[in-house]
Amino acid sequence: MATLLPPPKRQKVYHGIPEPEAEAPEPTPSVVVQFVSEEDGRSMAPAVNLPANVSREGLEALVNKLSTQDGDPIPFSFHVALPEDKNAPPGAPTRVVISKSIEADVLNHPTGDFTPEDVIVVYCSPQSVFRVRPATRCSSTLSGHTSPILCASFSPTGNLLATGSGDTNARLWDLNTETPSHVLSGHRGWVLCVEWEAMERKLATGGHDGHVRLWDPKTGTAIGEALRGHTKWITSLSWEPIHINAKSPRLASSSKDGTVRVWSTLTRRTEYTLGGHSASVNVVKWGGAGGRQGVLYTASSDCTVRIWDAELGRPLHTLKEHAHWVTTLTLNTDFVLRTGPFDHTGKKPASEEEAQTLAKARYESLLRTTPELLISGSDDHTLFLWSPFPSSSPASAPQQSITKPIARLIGHQRQISHVAFSPDGRWAASASWDNSVRIWEGRTGKFVATLRGHIGAVYRLAWSADGRMLISASKDSTLKIWDLKTYKIKVDLPGHTDEVYCVDFVADKVVSGGRDTTVKIWKN
């Protein structure tokens, strides 16, 4: 039998008229681009002739290809300086950040200063100028706590480590010698959270007894009595950013009793109480945008996230989108706010004023490319990305409404346990009870990848300071370091004998603690 040919394809008819011809795309001009380094102005590559619609990622790949340095490609940010205009009002932008392509951002710029005939000088600034080595071995196992370790946090310089445990004590550890330094005893219940002041002068701990205590990390002694006022346990603590107040930053504490209290560390009294939530407040974060003294972001089991002016505690916005308890929050400025004046060079500021200017410079350099963004994660299996203060940055996109999220981040199949922005704010990672970690774009909320490998719920995440690695702590008793180029496991760190509840990453050391009551320090 002869093979039957399929019938000829029917011509698509547009209501009886032939199909209109597809519009030809507008021709893209070619431009001559000169890449120069922002730091010293030297040329990074010979001038090249490019189509103007090459994307920002394409420019990054090109600069890495053309520059002579070998090794891993460096992430760059690009901008073009606007010509000086005598009549421009003070405070007018002096540069155009290239976020999409030269054509979209520079040639179509409303000032019309650039034409395809010009040689366009593009300034390149490397986003991460240092590399963190992945931890591969456990260098010390420190015993001392007699109950599970519930929280662990490195000091801003990375010299000290604080852990809080169910044995009612917090402990300080010296990371240079990897030995115990002090025991901080005073709480009458589990120590649920530890938080360093960004200048490393004080440490705050919050307990199941509803008390907040302040400690001097040098001597390991308590600074005065406990701060009493909450009627139920403390769920999280947050210090006022150094660039707002370097002398005596205030402390915010959130509690299961549904309130947030802001404490003055000088008078040791509550300055004000935020009482708008109708259920437990699970997280409080002190952000730097919004008001003169920053803003407080609070997430609660009443399914809302609220934003408060930190000066007097008046409510600014209520973000209602979640359908279940909101359990975790992250800001894209978290890392800069937490480390204050200390960067990767390890210089110590001489005075409080210098520390304040350093911290302010670090904070503002991050805000040049993005406004302060917030991600909230909830037991409804979703996350939302919000931009409550678009005016805080020249690079923010136009928005419909501040109380509407930029994006809804869906994909997890169980509750979200933790979400964290990378130090440069370009990525965000979320951990969930569905055993997976998901990576999202930090500015748009687009899904990037799922990291699978844990066989139990993932409890905590921490980023390396260069943003190239992510570490996760899980119920399956392991830690895993993920490589963000391949989205595969880079190093698996077994060693704990039970669930791992907390993990933190500083320089090239990782610290973890959990139900087996030991603190483990991992390094390269």
XYZ file of C-alpha atoms in Angstrom, residues 142 159-161 172-181 521:
15
model
C 33.297 22.566 70.452
C 36.462 37.327 65.291
C 33.827 36.121 67.743
C 30.885 33.780 67.602
C 30.938 33.294 73.202
C 33.658 31.542 71.221
C 36.947 32.947 69.968
C 37.232 32.084 66.287
C 40.940 32.766 65.863
C 41.863 30.067 68.387
C 38.536 28.187 68.027
C 38.136 27.945 71.813
C 35.359 28.878 74.260
C 35.657 32.449 75.477
C 33.599 25.091 62.805
